[in-house]
mmCIF file of C-alpha atoms in Angstrom:
data_model
loop_
_atom_site.group_PDB
_atom_site.id
_atom_site.type_symbol
_atom_site.label_atom_id
_atom_site.label_comp_id
_atom_site.label_asym_id
_atom_site.label_seq_id
_atom_site.Cartn_x
_atom_site.Cartn_y
_atom_site.Cartn_z
ATOM 1 C CA MET A 336 71.873 118.884 92.113
ATOM 2 C CA GLU A 337 69.998 115.847 92.653
ATOM 3 C CA ASP A 338 70.165 112.560 90.699
ATOM 4 C CA GLY A 339 68.289 112.980 87.427
ATOM 5 C CA GLU A 340 65.484 110.865 86.108
ATOM 6 C CA ASP A 341 67.394 110.483 82.734
ATOM 7 C CA TRP A 342 68.571 106.715 82.457
ATOM 8 C CA GLU A 343 69.872 104.362 79.862
ATOM 9 C CA GLU A 344 70.197 100.763 79.961
ATOM 10 C CA ILE A 345 72.957 98.682 77.752
ATOM 11 C CA GLU A 346 73.075 95.071 77.818
ATOM 12 C CA ALA A 347 76.511 93.585 77.828
ATOM 13 C CA GLY A 348 76.813 89.842 78.046
ATOM 14 C CA GLU A 349 75.748 88.783 81.652
ATOM 15 C CA THR A 350 75.864 92.603 82.770
ATOM 16 C CA THR A 351 73.241 95.166 82.180
ATOM 17 C CA TRP A 352 74.487 98.662 82.489
ATOM 18 C CA ARG A 353 72.065 101.193 83.909
ATOM 19 C CA LEU A 354 73.702 104.611 83.291
ATOM 20 C CA GLU A 355 72.707 108.167 84.607
ATOM 21 C CA THR A 356 72.583 109.910 81.315
ATOM 22 C CA SER A 357 71.578 113.183 82.767
ATOM 23 C CA PHE A 358 74.661 113.370 84.611
ATOM 24 C CA LEU A 359 76.748 112.149 81.484
ATOM 25 C CA ARG A 360 75.117 115.287 79.620
ATOM 26 C CA SER A 361 75.744 117.504 82.354
ATOM 27 C CA HIS A 362 78.690 120.210 82.219
ATOM 28 C CA TRP A 363 79.822 119.071 85.336
ATOM 29 C CA THR A 364 83.728 119.848 85.872
ATOM 30 C CA CYS A 365 86.297 119.135 88.684
ATOM 31 C CA LEU A 366 86.597 122.526 90.828
ATOM 32 C CA TRP A 367 89.973 121.239 92.397
ATOM 33 C CA GLY A 368 92.178 124.506 92.519
ATOM 34 C CA GLN A 369 89.072 126.291 91.299
ATOM 35 C CA GLY A 370 87.028 126.724 94.436
ATOM 36 C CA CYS A 371 86.624 123.206 95.668
ATOM 37 C CA GLN A 372 85.779 123.273 99.127
ATOM 38 C CA GLY A 373 87.121 119.762 100.085
ATOM 39 C CA ILE A 374 85.703 117.038 102.038
ATOM 40 C CA ARG A 375 86.527 118.139 105.688
ATOM 41 C CA PRO A 376 83.786 119.245 107.983
ATOM 42 C CA GLU A 377 84.340 122.909 107.385
ATOM 43 C CA PRO A 378 84.946 124.547 103.982
ATOM 44 C CA ALA A 379 88.792 124.551 103.077
ATOM 45 C CA GLU A 380 89.172 126.141 99.724
ATOM 46 C CA ALA A 381 92.870 127.309 100.729
ATOM 47 C CA LEU A 382 93.941 123.823 101.463
ATOM 48 C CA ASN A 383 93.302 122.674 98.083
ATOM 49 C CA GLN A 384 93.082 119.100 99.024
ATOM 50 C CA GLY A 385 89.899 118.085 97.097
ATOM 51 C CA CYS A 386 89.048 114.658 98.124
ATOM 52 C CA CYS A 387 92.475 113.808 99.161
ATOM 53 C CA SER A 388 91.819 114.450 102.825
ATOM 54 C CA VAL A 389 91.190 110.717 103.318
ATOM 55 C CA GLY A 390 93.636 108.126 102.219
ATOM 56 C CA ALA A 391 92.596 106.306 99.131
ATOM 57 C CA ASN A 392 90.771 102.946 99.601
ATOM 58 C CA LEU A 393 92.592 100.280 97.517
ATOM 59 C CA GLN A 394 91.107 97.553 95.431
ATOM 60 C CA GLY A 395 92.525 94.178 94.422
ATOM 61 C CA ASP A 396 96.143 94.431 93.134
ATOM 62 C CA GLU A 397 96.189 98.128 93.434
ATOM 63 C CA ALA A 398 98.433 98.131 96.746
ATOM 64 C CA ALA A 399 101.307 96.244 94.967
ATOM 65 C CA THR A 400 100.961 98.587 91.945
ATOM 66 C CA VAL A 401 100.942 101.781 94.316
ATOM 67 C CA ALA A 402 103.916 100.344 96.456
ATOM 68 C CA THR A 403 105.872 99.773 93.053
ATOM 69 C CA LEU A 404 105.125 103.083 91.542
ATOM 70 C CA ALA A 405 105.938 104.951 95.019
ATOM 71 C CA LEU A 406 109.621 103.705 94.806
ATOM 72 C CA PHE A 407 110.020 105.466 91.454
ATOM 73 C CA LEU A 408 108.843 108.934 92.675
ATOM 74 C CA SER A 409 111.824 111.251 93.408
ATOM 75 C CA PRO A 410 111.955 113.740 96.171
ATOM 76 C CA GLU A 411 111.599 116.432 93.791
ATOM 77 C CA GLY A 412 108.302 115.414 92.598
ATOM 78 C CA PHE A 413 106.934 113.818 95.887
ATOM 79 C CA GLN A 414 106.800 116.012 98.807
ATOM 80 C CA HIS A 415 106.401 113.402 101.485
ATOM 81 C CA HIS A 416 109.252 110.983 99.988
ATOM 82 C CA ALA A 417 110.910 110.970 103.145
ATOM 83 C CA ALA A 418 107.971 110.202 105.220
ATOM 84 C CA ALA A 419 107.070 107.261 102.563
ATOM 85 C CA GLU A 420 110.658 106.011 102.826
ATOM 86 C CA ALA A 421 110.505 105.972 106.736
ATOM 87 C CA GLY A 422 107.087 104.622 107.281
ATOM 88 C CA GLY A 423 105.747 103.453 103.992
ATOM 89 C CA VAL A 424 102.811 104.691 101.853
ATOM 90 C CA PHE A 425 99.998 102.400 103.561
ATOM 91 C CA SER A 426 97.791 103.338 106.638
ATOM 92 C CA ASP A 427 98.626 99.867 108.216
ATOM 93 C CA ALA A 428 99.491 96.221 107.475
ATOM 94 C CA THR A 429 96.295 95.457 105.520
ATOM 95 C CA ARG A 430 97.597 97.748 102.734
ATOM 96 C CA THR A 431 93.854 98.632 102.077
ATOM 97 C CA ASN A 432 94.380 102.692 102.325
ATOM 98 C CA THR A 433 97.083 104.855 101.699
ATOM 99 C CA ARG A 434 98.346 106.738 104.574
ATOM 100 C CA LEU A 435 97.628 110.104 105.941
ATOM 101 C CA VAL A 436 100.466 112.784 106.495
ATOM 102 C CA ASP A 437 99.530 116.152 108.081
ATOM 103 C CA ASP A 438 95.711 115.223 107.602
ATOM 104 C CA ALA A 439 95.758 114.378 104.006
ATOM 105 C CA CYS A 440 97.072 111.569 101.518
ATOM 106 C CA ILE A 441 100.698 111.011 101.680
ATOM 107 C CA PHE A 442 100.671 111.481 97.777
ATOM 108 C CA LEU A 443 99.242 114.834 97.906
ATOM 109 C CA ASN A 444 101.751 117.599 97.451
ATOM 110 C CA ARG A 445 100.537 120.658 99.211
ATOM 111 C CA PRO A 446 100.282 124.398 97.908
ATOM 112 C CA GLY A 447 103.597 125.871 97.351
ATOM 113 C CA PHE A 448 105.624 122.640 96.696
ATOM 114 C CA ALA A 449 108.167 123.371 93.977
ATOM 115 C CA GLY A 450 107.600 119.952 92.418
ATOM 116 C CA GLY A 451 103.943 120.653 91.881
ATOM 117 C CA GLU A 452 101.067 120.782 93.665
ATOM 118 C CA GLY A 453 98.436 117.773 93.604
ATOM 119 C CA CYS A 454 98.674 114.151 93.382
ATOM 120 C CA ALA A 455 102.484 113.089 93.010
ATOM 121 C CA LEU A 456 101.231 109.973 91.257
ATOM 122 C CA HIS A 457 99.220 112.035 88.608
ATOM 123 C CA LEU A 458 101.895 114.215 87.997
ATOM 124 C CA ALA A 459 104.650 111.444 87.443
ATOM 125 C CA ALA A 460 102.316 109.678 85.147
ATOM 126 C CA LEU A 461 102.035 112.755 83.275
ATOM 127 C CA ALA A 462 105.834 113.530 83.207
ATOM 128 C CA ASP A 463 106.152 109.943 81.837
ATOM 129 C CA GLY A 464 103.832 110.262 79.227
ATOM 130 C CA ASP A 465 101.420 107.716 80.855
ATOM 131 C CA SER A 466 98.010 108.142 81.630
ATOM 132 C CA PRO A 467 97.127 108.837 85.320
ATOM 133 C CA LEU A 468 94.548 106.081 85.386
ATOM 134 C CA ASP A 469 97.459 103.592 85.001
ATOM 135 C CA TRP A 470 99.156 105.087 88.252
ATOM 136 C CA LYS A 471 96.513 106.081 90.425
ATOM 137 C CA PRO A 472 94.274 104.037 92.834
ATOM 138 C CA SER A 473 90.948 103.465 90.809
ATOM 139 C CA VAL A 474 88.669 105.326 93.349
ATOM 140 C CA CYS A 475 90.866 108.409 92.736
ATOM 141 C CA TRP A 476 90.540 108.499 89.049
ATOM 142 C CA GLN A 477 86.744 107.391 89.057
ATOM 143 C CA LEU A 478 85.455 110.112 91.194
ATOM 144 C CA PRO A 479 82.733 111.486 90.648
ATOM 145 C CA ILE A 480 81.690 108.269 88.879
ATOM 146 C CA LYS A 481 80.199 105.897 91.090
ATOM 147 C CA VAL A 482 79.097 102.203 90.074
ATOM 148 C CA GLU A 483 77.027 100.063 92.169
ATOM 149 C CA TRP A 484 76.785 96.464 91.319
ATOM 150 C CA ALA A 485 73.768 94.184 92.059
ATOM 151 C CA ASP A 486 73.044 90.357 91.056
ATOM 152 C CA ARG A 487 69.954 89.860 89.106
ATOM 153 C CA GLU A 488 67.196 87.228 90.053
ATOM 154 C CA GLY A 489 67.734 84.524 87.354
ATOM 155 C CA GLY A 490 71.345 85.310 86.674
ATOM 156 C CA GLY A 491 73.627 88.260 85.716
ATOM 157 C CA GLU A 492 74.245 91.425 87.191
ATOM 158 C CA THR A 493 73.193 95.066 86.891
ATOM 159 C CA ALA A 494 75.739 97.702 87.118
ATOM 160 C CA THR A 495 74.207 101.460 88.061
ATOM 161 C CA LEU A 496 76.678 104.046 87.063
ATOM 162 C CA HIS A 497 75.622 107.483 88.545
ATOM 163 C CA ARG A 498 77.326 110.685 89.932
ATOM 164 C CA TRP A 499 79.066 110.200 93.278
ATOM 165 C CA ASN A 500 76.568 111.712 95.915
ATOM 166 C CA ARG A 501 77.018 112.711 99.506
ATOM 167 C CA ARG A 502 75.329 109.339 100.742
ATOM 168 C CA ASP A 503 78.186 107.504 99.006
ATOM 169 C CA TRP A 504 80.487 108.617 101.479
ATOM 170 C CA GLY A 505 78.534 106.708 104.230
ATOM 171 C CA GLU A 506 77.703 108.308 107.673
ATOM 172 C CA VAL A 507 80.803 110.753 107.272
ATOM 173 C CA GLY A 508 79.210 112.227 104.005
ATOM 174 C CA ASP A 509 76.791 114.290 106.380
ATOM 175 C CA GLU A 510 79.712 116.131 107.801
ATOM 176 C CA MET A 511 81.521 117.111 104.815
ATOM 177 C CA ALA A 512 81.634 120.317 103.117
ATOM 178 C CA TRP A 513 80.824 118.557 99.949
ATOM 179 C CA CYS A 514 79.988 120.629 96.873
ATOM 180 C CA CYS A 515 81.227 118.415 94.006
ATOM 181 C CA THR A 516 77.730 117.119 92.576
ATOM 182 C CA GLU A 517 75.115 118.349 94.538
ATOM 183 C CA GLY A 518 75.008 122.222 93.954
ATOM 184 C CA PRO A 519 75.494 124.294 90.786
ATOM 185 C CA GLU A 520 79.134 125.144 91.603
ATOM 186 C CA ALA A 521 80.790 122.386 89.534
ATOM 187 C CA TYR A 522 78.241 122.413 86.673
ATOM 188 C CA VAL A 523 80.195 125.142 84.612
ATOM 189 C CA GLY A 524 82.256 123.112 82.276
ATOM 190 C CA ASP A 525 82.619 123.771 78.549
ATOM 191 C CA ARG A 526 81.713 120.321 77.340
ATOM 192 C CA PRO A 527 79.518 117.327 78.603
ATOM 193 C CA VAL A 528 80.908 114.822 80.916
ATOM 194 C CA ILE A 529 80.553 112.238 78.147
ATOM 195 C CA GLU A 530 83.510 113.806 76.754
ATOM 196 C CA THR A 531 85.468 115.340 79.414
ATOM 197 C CA LEU A 532 85.739 111.966 81.323
ATOM 198 C CA ALA A 533 85.668 109.876 78.141
ATOM 199 C CA GLU A 534 88.785 108.034 79.010
ATOM 200 C CA GLU A 535 87.587 106.958 82.622
ATOM 201 C CA LEU A 536 84.196 106.000 81.422
ATOM 202 C CA GLU A 537 85.581 103.732 78.626
ATOM 203 C CA GLU A 538 87.765 102.140 81.387
ATOM 204 C CA VAL A 539 85.034 101.590 83.706
ATOM 205 C CA VAL A 540 82.196 100.193 81.203
ATOM 206 C CA GLY A 541 84.484 98.695 78.535
ATOM 207 C CA PRO A 542 84.897 100.058 74.969
ATOM 208 C CA GLU A 543 81.860 98.476 73.395
ATOM 209 C CA VAL A 544 79.417 99.801 76.147
ATOM 210 C CA PHE A 545 81.166 103.297 75.844
ATOM 211 C CA VAL A 546 80.524 103.321 72.047
ATOM 212 C CA GLU A 547 77.041 102.603 72.255
ATOM 213 C CA LEU A 548 76.622 105.106 75.007
ATOM 214 C CA ARG A 549 78.190 107.847 72.777
ATOM 215 C CA ARG A 550 75.978 106.776 69.955
ATOM 216 C CA ARG A 551 72.785 107.176 72.243
ATOM 217 C CA LEU A 552 73.980 110.447 73.527
ATOM 218 C CA GLY A 553 74.561 111.801 70.375
#
């Protein structure tokens, strides 16, 4: 499915939010564990890796947060606990990406793991009664939401929020078995994105913009 032509603009101080409401009204839903082909060069549904075949890119102080939270993960809930203890959770000394173990993010519990399949940080957050947004790197919980920032002539900035597309992965996107947003497979949810990703959207745009967005989308 291509980007829609349905957009809304909302002014918020120095920021103009330009929002792809065709996506927000769509019934997109995450296919992880339900036929997702992943982002490897070849479809790999059986691996159930989703977008976790690459390490998470970390922003700002996220590295410190992830390092601290990793210390609280137990071996029972974190399949690669021993690997994390031995070599850390980052790909290198820059601490800008999480490390890969067996060709996927170190925090990804693989199919069949007794402590639960999926992101160890996500599962631990739920177990503690917290929002996974507070535990996971932002790139992980924002996908498939993408925000592009641009300075405006004369001052201020424009933030364009749209569905994540193949091109947003850069050159490697051309080689991915990407089915997340560009085909009909994932548009089978029972509610619109503005509802199913409400927590994520509010965190990205802020409460005031989100309330106005909900009002406009009815």
